[in-house]
Short mmCIF file of C-alpha atoms and ligand atoms in Angstrom, two decimals:
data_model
loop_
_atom_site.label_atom_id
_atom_site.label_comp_id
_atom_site.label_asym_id
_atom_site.label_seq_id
_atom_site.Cartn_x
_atom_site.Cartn_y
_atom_site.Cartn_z
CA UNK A 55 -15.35 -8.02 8.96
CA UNK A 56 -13.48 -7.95 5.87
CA UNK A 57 -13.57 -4.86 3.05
CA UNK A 58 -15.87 -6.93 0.84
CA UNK A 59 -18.46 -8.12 3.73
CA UNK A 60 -21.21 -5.33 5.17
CA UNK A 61 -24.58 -4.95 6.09
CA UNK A 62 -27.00 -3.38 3.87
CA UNK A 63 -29.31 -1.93 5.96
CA UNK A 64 -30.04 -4.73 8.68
CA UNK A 65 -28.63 -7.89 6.44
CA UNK A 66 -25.11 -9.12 6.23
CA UNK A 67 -23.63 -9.34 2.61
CA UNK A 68 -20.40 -10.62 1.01
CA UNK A 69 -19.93 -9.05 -2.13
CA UNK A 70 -23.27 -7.44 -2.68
CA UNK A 71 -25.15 -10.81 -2.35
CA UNK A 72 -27.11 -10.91 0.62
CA UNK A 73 -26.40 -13.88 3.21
CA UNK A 74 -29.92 -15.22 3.69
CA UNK A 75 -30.55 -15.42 0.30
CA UNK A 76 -27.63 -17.82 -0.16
CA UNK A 77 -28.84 -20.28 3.47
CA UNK A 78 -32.20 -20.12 1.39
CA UNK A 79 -30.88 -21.30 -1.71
CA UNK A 80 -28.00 -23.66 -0.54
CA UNK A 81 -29.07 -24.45 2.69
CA UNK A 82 -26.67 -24.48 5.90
CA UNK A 83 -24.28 -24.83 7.34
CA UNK A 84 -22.53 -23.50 3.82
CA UNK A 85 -18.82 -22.36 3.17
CA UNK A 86 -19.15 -18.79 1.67
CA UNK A 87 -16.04 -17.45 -0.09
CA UNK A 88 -15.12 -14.19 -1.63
CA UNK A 89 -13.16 -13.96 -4.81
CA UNK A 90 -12.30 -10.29 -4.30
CA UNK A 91 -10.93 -11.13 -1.11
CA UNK A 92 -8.56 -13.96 -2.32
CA UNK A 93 -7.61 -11.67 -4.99
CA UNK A 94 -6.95 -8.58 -3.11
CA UNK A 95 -4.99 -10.19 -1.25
CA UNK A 96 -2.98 -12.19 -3.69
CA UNK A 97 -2.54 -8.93 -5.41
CA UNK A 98 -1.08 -7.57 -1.88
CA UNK A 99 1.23 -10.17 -1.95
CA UNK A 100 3.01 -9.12 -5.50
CA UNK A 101 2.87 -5.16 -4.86
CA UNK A 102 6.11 -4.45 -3.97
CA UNK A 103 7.61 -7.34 -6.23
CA UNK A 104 8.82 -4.64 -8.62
CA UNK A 105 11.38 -6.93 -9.96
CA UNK A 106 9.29 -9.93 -10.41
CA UNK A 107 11.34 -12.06 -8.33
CA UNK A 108 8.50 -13.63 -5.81
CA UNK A 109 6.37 -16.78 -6.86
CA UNK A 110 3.62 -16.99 -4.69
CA UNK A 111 2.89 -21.11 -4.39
CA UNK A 112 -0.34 -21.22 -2.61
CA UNK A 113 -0.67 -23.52 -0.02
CA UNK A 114 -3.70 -26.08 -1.23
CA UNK A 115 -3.88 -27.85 2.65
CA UNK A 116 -5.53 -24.42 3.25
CA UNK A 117 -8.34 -24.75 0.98
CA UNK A 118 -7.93 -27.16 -1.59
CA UNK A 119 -11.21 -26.38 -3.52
CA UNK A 120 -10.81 -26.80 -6.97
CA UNK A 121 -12.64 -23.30 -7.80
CA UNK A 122 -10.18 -21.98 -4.93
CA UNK A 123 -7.18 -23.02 -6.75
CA UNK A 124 -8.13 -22.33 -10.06
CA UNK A 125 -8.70 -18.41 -8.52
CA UNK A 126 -5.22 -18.49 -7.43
CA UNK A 127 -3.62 -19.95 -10.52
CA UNK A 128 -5.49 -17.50 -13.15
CA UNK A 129 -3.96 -14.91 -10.90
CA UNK A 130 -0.17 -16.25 -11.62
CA UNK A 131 0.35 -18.43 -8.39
CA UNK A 132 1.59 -21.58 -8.35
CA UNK A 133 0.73 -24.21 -5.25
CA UNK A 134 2.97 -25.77 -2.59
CA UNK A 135 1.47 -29.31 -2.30
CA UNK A 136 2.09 -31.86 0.40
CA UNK A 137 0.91 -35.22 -0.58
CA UNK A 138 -0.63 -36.97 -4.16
CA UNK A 139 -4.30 -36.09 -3.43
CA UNK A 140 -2.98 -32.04 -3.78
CA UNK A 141 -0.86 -32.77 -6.58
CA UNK A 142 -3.57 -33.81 -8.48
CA UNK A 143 -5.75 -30.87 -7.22
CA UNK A 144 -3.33 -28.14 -8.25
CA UNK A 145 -2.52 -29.81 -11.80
CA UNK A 146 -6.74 -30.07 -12.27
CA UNK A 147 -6.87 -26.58 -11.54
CA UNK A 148 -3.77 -25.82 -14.08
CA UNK A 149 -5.43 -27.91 -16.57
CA UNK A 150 -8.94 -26.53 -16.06
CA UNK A 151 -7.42 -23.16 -16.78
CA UNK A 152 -6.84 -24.29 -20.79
CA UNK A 153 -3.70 -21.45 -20.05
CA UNK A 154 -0.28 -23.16 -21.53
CA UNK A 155 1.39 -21.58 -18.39
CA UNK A 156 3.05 -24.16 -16.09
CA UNK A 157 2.50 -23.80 -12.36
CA UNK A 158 5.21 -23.81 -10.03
CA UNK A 159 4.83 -26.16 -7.75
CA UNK A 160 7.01 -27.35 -4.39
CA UNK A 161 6.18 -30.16 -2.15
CA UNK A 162 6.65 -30.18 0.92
CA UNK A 163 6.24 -32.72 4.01
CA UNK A 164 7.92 -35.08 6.01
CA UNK A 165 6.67 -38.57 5.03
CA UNK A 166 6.63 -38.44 1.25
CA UNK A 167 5.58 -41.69 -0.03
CA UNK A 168 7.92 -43.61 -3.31
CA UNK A 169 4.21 -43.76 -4.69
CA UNK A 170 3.85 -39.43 -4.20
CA UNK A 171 7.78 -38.81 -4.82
CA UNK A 172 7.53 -40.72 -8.52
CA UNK A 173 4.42 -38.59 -9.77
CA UNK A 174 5.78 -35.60 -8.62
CA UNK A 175 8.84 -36.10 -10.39
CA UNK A 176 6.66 -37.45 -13.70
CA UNK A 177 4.32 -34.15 -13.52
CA UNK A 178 7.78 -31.52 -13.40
CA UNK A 179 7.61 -30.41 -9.91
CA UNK A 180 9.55 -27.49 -9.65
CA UNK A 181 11.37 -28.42 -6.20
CA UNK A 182 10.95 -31.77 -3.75
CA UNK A 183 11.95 -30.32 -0.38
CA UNK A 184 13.53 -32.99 1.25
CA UNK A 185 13.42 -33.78 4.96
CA UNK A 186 16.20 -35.95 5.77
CA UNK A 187 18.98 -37.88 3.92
CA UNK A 188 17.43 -41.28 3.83
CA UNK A 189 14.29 -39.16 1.47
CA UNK A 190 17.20 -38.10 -0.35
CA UNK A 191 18.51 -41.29 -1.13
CA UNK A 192 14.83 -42.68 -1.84
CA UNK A 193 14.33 -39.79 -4.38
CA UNK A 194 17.43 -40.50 -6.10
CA UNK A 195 16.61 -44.05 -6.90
CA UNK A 196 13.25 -43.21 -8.25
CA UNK A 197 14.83 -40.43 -10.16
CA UNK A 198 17.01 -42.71 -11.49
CA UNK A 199 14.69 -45.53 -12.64
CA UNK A 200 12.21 -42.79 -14.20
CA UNK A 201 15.50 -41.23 -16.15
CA UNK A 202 14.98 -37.58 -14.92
CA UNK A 203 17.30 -35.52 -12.55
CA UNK A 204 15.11 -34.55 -9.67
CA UNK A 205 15.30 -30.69 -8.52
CA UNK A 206 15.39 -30.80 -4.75
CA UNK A 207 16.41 -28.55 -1.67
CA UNK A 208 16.69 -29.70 1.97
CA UNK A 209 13.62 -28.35 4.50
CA UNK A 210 16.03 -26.77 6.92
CA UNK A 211 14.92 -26.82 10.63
CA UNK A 212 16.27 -23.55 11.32
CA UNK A 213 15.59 -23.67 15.34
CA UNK A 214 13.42 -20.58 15.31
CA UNK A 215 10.14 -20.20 17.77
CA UNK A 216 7.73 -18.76 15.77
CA UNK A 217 5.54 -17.16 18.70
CA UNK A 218 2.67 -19.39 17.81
CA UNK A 219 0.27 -22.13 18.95
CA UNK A 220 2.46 -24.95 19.56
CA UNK A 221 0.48 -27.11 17.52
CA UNK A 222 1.35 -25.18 14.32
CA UNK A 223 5.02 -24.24 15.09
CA UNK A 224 6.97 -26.33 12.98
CA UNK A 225 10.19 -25.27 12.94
CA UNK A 226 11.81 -25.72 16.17
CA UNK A 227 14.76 -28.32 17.03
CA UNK A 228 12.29 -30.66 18.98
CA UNK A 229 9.81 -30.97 15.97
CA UNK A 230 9.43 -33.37 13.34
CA UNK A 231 10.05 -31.19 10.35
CA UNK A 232 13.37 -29.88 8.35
CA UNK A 233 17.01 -31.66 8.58
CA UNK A 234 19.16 -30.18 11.79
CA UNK A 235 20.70 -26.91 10.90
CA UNK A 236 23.68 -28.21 11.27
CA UNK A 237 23.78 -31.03 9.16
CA UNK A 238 22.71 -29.26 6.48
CA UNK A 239 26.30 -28.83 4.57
CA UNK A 240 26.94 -32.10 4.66
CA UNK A 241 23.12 -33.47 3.26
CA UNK A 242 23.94 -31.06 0.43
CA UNK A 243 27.39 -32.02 -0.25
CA UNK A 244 25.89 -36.09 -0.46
CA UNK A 245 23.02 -34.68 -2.44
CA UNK A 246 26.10 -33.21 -5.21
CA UNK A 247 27.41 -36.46 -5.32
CA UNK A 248 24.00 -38.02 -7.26
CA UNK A 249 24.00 -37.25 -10.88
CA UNK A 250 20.07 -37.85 -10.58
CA UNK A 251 19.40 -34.61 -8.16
CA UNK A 252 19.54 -31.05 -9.12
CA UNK A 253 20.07 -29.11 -5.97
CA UNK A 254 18.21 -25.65 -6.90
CA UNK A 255 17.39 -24.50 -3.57
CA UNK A 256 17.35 -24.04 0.45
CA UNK A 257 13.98 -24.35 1.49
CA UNK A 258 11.98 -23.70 5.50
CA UNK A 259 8.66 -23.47 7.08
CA UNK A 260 8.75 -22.44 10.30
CA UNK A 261 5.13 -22.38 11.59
CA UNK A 262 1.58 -21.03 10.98
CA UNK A 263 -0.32 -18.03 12.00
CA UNK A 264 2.45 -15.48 12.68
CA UNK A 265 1.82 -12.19 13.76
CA UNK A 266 5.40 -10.87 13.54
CA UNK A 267 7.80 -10.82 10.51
CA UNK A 268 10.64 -11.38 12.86
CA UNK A 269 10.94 -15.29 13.51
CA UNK A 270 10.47 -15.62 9.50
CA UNK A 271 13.10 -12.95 8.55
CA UNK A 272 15.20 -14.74 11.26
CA UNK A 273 15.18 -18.21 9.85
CA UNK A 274 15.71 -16.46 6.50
CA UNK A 275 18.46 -14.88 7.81
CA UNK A 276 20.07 -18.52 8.57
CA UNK A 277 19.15 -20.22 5.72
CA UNK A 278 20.77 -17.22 3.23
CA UNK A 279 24.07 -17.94 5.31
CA UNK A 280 23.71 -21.64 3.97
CA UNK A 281 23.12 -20.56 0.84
CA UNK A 282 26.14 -18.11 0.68
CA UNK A 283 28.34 -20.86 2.35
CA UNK A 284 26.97 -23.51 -0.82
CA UNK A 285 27.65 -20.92 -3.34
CA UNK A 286 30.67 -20.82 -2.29
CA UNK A 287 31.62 -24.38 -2.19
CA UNK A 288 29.94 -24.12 -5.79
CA UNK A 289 26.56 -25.01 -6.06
CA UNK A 290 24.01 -22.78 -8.06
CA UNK A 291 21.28 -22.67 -6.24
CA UNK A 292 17.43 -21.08 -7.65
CA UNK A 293 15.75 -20.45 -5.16
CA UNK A 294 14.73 -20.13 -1.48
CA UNK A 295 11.34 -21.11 -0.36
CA UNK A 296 10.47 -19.35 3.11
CA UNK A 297 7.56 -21.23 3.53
CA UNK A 298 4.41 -19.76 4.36
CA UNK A 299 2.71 -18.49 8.07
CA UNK A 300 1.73 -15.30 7.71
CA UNK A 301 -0.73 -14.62 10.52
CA UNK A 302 -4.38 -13.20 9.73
CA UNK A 303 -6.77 -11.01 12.07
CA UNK A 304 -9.08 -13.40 13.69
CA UNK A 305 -9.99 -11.03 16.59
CA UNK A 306 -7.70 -8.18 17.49
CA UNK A 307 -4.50 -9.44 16.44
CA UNK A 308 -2.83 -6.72 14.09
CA UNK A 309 -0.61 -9.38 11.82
CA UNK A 310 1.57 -7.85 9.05
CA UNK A 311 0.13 -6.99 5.79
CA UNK A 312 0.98 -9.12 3.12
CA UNK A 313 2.81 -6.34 1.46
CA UNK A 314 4.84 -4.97 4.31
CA UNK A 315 5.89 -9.48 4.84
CA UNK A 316 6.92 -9.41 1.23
CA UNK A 317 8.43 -6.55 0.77
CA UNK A 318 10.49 -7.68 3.52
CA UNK A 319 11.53 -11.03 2.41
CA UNK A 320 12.54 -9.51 -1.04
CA UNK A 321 14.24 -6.70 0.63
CA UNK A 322 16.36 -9.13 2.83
CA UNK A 323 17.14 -11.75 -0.12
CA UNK A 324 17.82 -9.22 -3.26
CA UNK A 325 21.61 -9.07 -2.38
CA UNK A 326 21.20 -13.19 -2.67
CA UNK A 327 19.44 -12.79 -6.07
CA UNK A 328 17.80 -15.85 -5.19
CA UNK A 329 14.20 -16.05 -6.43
CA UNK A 330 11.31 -16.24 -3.93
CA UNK A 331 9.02 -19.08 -3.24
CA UNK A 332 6.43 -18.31 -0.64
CA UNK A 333 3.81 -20.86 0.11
CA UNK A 334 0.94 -19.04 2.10
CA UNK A 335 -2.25 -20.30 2.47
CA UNK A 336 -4.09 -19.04 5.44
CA UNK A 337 -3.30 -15.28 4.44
CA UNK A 338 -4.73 -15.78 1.40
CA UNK A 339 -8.33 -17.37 1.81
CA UNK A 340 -8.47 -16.98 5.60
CA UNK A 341 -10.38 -14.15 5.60
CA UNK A 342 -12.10 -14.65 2.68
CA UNK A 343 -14.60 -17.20 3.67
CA UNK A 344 -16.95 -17.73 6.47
CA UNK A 345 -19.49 -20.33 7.55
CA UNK A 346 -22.83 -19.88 7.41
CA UNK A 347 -24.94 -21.51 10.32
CA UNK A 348 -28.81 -21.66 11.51
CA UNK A 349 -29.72 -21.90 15.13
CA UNK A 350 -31.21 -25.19 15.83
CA UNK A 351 -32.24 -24.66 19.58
CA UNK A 352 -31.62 -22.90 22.47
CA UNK A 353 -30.91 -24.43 26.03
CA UNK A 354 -29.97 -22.80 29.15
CA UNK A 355 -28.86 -25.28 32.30
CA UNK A 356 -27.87 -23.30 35.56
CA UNK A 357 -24.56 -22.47 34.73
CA UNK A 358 -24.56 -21.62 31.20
CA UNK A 359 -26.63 -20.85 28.01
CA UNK A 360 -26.41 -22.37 24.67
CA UNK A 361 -27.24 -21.90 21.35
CA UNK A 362 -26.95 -24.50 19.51
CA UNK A 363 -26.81 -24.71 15.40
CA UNK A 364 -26.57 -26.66 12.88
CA UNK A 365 -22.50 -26.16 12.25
CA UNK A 366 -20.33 -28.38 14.26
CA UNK A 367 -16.77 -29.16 15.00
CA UNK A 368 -16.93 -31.25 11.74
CA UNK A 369 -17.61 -28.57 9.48
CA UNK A 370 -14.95 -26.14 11.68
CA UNK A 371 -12.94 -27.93 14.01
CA UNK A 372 -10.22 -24.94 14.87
CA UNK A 373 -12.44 -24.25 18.20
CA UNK A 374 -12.11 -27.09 19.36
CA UNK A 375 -8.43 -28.67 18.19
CA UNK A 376 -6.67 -24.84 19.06
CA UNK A 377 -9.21 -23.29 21.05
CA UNK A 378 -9.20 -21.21 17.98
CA UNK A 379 -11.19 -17.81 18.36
CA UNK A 380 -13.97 -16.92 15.19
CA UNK A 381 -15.89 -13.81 15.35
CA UNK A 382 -19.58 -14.32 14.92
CA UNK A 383 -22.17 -11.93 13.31
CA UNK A 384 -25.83 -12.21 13.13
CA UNK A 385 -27.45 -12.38 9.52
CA UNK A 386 -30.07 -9.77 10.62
CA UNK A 387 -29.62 -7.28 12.92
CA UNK A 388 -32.66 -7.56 15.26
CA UNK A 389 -33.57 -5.11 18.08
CA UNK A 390 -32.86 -7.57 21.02
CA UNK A 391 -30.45 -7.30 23.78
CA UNK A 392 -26.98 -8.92 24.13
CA UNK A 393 -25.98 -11.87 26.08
CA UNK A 394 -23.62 -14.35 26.92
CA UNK A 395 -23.09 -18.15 25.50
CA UNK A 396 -21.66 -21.17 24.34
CA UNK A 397 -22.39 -21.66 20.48
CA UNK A 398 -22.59 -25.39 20.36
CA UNK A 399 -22.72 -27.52 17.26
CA UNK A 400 -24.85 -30.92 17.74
CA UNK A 401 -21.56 -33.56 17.61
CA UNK A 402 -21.98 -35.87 20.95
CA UNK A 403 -18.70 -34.36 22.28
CA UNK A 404 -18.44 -31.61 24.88
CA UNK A 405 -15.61 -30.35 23.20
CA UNK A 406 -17.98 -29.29 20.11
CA UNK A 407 -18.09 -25.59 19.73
CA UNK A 408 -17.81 -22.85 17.80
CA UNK A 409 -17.25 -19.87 20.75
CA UNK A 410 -17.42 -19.99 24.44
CA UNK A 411 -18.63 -18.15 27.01
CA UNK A 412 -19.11 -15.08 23.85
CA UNK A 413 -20.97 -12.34 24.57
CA UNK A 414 -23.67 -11.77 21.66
CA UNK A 415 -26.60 -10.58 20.30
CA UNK A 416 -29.18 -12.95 21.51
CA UNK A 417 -30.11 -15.27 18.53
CA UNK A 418 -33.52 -17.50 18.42
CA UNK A 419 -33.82 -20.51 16.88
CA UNK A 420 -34.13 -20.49 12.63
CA UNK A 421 -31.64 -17.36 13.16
CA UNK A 422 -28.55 -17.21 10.74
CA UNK A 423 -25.13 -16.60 12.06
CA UNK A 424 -22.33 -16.14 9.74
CA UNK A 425 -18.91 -17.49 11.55
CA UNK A 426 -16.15 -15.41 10.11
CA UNK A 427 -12.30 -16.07 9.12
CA UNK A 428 -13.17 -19.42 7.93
CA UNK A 429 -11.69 -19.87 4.83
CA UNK A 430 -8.43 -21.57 5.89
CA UNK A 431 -8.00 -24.92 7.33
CA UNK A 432 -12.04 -25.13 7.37
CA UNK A 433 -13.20 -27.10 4.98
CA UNK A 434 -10.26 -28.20 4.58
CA UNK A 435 -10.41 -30.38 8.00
CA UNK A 436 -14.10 -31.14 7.66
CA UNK A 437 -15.12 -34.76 8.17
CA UNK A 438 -17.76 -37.25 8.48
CA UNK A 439 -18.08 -38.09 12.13
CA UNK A 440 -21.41 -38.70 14.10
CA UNK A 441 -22.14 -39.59 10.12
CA UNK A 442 -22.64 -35.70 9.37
CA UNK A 443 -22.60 -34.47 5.75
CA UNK A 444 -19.37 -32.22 4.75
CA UNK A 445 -21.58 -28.93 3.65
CA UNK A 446 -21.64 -27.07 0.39
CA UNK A 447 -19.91 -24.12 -0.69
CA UNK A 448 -20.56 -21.69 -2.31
CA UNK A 449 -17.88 -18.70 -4.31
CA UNK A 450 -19.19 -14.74 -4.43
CA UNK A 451 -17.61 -12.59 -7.31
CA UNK A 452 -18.95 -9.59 -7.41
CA UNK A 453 -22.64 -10.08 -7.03
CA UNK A 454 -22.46 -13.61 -8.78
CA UNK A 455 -22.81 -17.12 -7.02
CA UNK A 456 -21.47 -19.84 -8.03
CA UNK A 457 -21.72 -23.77 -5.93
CA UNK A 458 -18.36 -24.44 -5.95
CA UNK A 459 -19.05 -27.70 -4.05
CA UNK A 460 -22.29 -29.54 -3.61
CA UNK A 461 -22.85 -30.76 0.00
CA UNK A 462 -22.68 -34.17 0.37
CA UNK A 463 -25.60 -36.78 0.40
CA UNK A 464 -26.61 -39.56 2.58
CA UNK A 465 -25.30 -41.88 0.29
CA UNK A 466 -21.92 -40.31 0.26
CA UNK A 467 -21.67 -42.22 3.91
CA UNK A 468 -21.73 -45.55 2.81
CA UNK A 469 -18.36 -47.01 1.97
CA UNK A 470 -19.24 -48.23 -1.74
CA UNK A 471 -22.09 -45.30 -3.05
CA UNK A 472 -24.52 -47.02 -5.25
CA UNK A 473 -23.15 -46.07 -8.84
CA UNK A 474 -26.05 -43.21 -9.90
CA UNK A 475 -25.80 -44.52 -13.56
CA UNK A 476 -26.58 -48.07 -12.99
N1 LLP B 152 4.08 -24.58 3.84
C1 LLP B 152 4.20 -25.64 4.64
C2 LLP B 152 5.34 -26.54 4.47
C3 LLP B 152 3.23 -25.87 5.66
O1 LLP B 152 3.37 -26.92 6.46
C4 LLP B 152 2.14 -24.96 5.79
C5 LLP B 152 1.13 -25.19 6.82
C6 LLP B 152 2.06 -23.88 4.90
C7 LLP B 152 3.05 -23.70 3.95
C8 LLP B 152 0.93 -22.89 4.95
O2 LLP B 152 0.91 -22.18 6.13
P1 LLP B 152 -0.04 -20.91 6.33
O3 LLP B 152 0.44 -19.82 5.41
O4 LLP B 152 -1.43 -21.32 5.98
O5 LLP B 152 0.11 -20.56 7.73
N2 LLP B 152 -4.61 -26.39 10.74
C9 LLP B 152 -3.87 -25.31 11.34
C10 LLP B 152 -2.75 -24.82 10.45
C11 LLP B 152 -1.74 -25.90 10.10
C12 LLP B 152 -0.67 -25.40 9.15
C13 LLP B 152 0.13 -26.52 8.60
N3 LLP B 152 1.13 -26.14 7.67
C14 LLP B 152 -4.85 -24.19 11.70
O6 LLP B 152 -6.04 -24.34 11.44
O7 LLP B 152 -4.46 -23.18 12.25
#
């Protein structure tokens, strides 16, 4: 449970607004988000930046609704963007603001396409982070056609274990991400030599989920030696992007607070005088959203009981991809006892679930269950299989709903909709 989500009396509400009354309106399974959430947290994030020397680029993979990222940018974030599709989203959302103020925005990715690399240099991205030296030489030439001087740094691999799943570490020797420590002088001494690249930074990412500043303020330890050894062959360098990571509490993990991580990172990079990129995403909306799901059935075969809803590994598919662990709280608190089951989505995959083997109270069909910590990487990874519609969702502020997403129709399946003005 997060500050802004409690029961009032026996029904669960986020923000004042009561649960059912949303599955009633919107129907389920619905994406519920709170805005006080996102921007307590946000707010957590810039506390101890006293000196205003932290931009906080939010990471739009997380949650790249346009509502979402308009939240973040009317609080002063910018967005850390990894391919064209979120480099459109996060200039919408600057645009839809009708502000003059110009995000900050880094991209970020191995694989950037000439197509991505040429609109990100047209639309003023504030730093390309480049993953090897062929990119380098790729973003050059386009620089060079368009007539602009591209601002780049290098994604260093700083061999560091994050202490995470290993399908979200990132920045270990063996993966795919970041140039080899070790080549990294040379990459930037190639990348001096092109009068179309502006080196303005060293830039990392080491991994997701992290529930320990240590790995992070280790790899930022390396990379501020490469910047001191640059400066002193000359460059000026801007900034240092430390990527993002930062764990949240999904069940009993106790991850930092996003004050005590940045007050860190400033703490460790204020002799550098280096200004800050961060680019978190899951800390941010994580545990601001949940999904809201009904209970289609109920099945019980010798060895286990089910309960089955209407949610499924399309709508949420970190159960089944990391063996991911959501809490999940009934709607209504009923007087019935507790027991044990598999919440099961209806996908034609055994692997569709929600929680296994959880021990809860028992819940009969038409019963809501909210499924919490889902407002990172949820949506977000939604898709259409077993031809299932992506659901709505839906933003709380403060006792006020707003769809921020309709749920998709049938029609929405077929590969050329029928134009609805024709
Ligand atoms: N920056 C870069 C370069 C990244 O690759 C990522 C995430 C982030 C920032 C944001 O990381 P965060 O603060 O959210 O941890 N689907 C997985 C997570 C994959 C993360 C990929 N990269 C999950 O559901 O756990």
């Amino acid at each position: 449970m997060t500050p802004h989500m409690a029961y009032a009396g026996n029904d669960l509400g986020l923000e004042g607004v009561r649960l059912s009354d949303l599955a009633a309106r919107y129907g389920t399974p619905l994406y519920v988000y709170s805005h006080s959430e996102m921007e307590d947290r946000y707010r957590a994030f810039k506390l101890p930046d006293r000196e205003n020397r932290l931009t906080v680029c939010f990471s739009v993979k997380a949650n790249p609704n346009p509502a979402i990222l308009r939240t973040f940018f009317d609080l002063g974030a910018g967005f850390d963007v990894t391919s064209a599709g979120e480099l459109f989203l996060a200039g919408r959302a600057a645009q839809a603001a009708g502000n003059s103020r110009t995000p900050a925005i880094v991209f970020s990715g191995a694989g950037k396409s000439s197509a991505e690399i040429e609109m990100a240099l047209k639309d003023g991205i504030t730093m390309l982070n480049l993953e090897s030296g062929a990119e380098m030489e790729r973003v050059a030439g386009i620089a060079a056609r368009l007539g602009v001087r591209a601002p780049v740094s290098f994604r260093v691999n700083p061999d560091v274990d994050p202490k995470t799943h290993p399908y979200i570490a990132t920045g270990l020797r063996k993966h795919k991400f970041g140039v080899p420590w070790k080549e990294c002088l040379a990459l930037y001494e190639a990348a001096r030599q092109r009068p179309e690249l502006e080196v303005v930074g060293v830039s990392c990412h080491i991994g997701s989920q992290m529930l320990s500043i240590r790995p992070v303020t280790d790899a930022v330890r390396r990379i501020l030696r490469l910047a001191d050894d640059l400066r002193r062959s000359g460059f000026t360098l801007r900034y240092i992007d430390v990527g993002g990571g930062l764990g949240i509490r999904y069940h009993r993990e106790h991850p930092p607070s996003p004050e005590q991580y940045a007050a860190r990172l400033l703490g460790l990079t204020r002799r550098s005088s280096l200004h800050v990129i961060a680019e978190p995403g899951r800390s941010l909306v994580g545990n601001a959203g949940l999904l809201l799901t009904r209970v289609l059935d109920r099945k019980t075969n010798r060895a286990r009981r089910f309960v089955i809803v209407d949610a499924a590994m399309t709508d949420l598919i970190r159960p089944t991809l990391y063996g991911a662990y959501h809490e999940i709280l009934p709607v209504r608190l009923a007087a019935r006892g507790r027991e044990r089951v598999d919440v099961v989505g209806p996908v034609c995959e055994s692997g569709d679930y929600l929680a296994l083997n959880r021990q809860l109270p028992r819940a009969n069909e038409g019963d809501l269950l909210a499924v919490l910590s889902s407002g990172a990487y949820g949506y977000a990874m939604a898709s259409n299989y077993n031809g299932r519609l992506r659901p709505a969702e839906v933003m709380v502020n403060r006792g006020e709903v707003e769809l921020i997403r309709p749920r998709e129709r049938l029609e929405d399946l077929l590969p050329f909709p029928p134009d609805p003005a024709r």
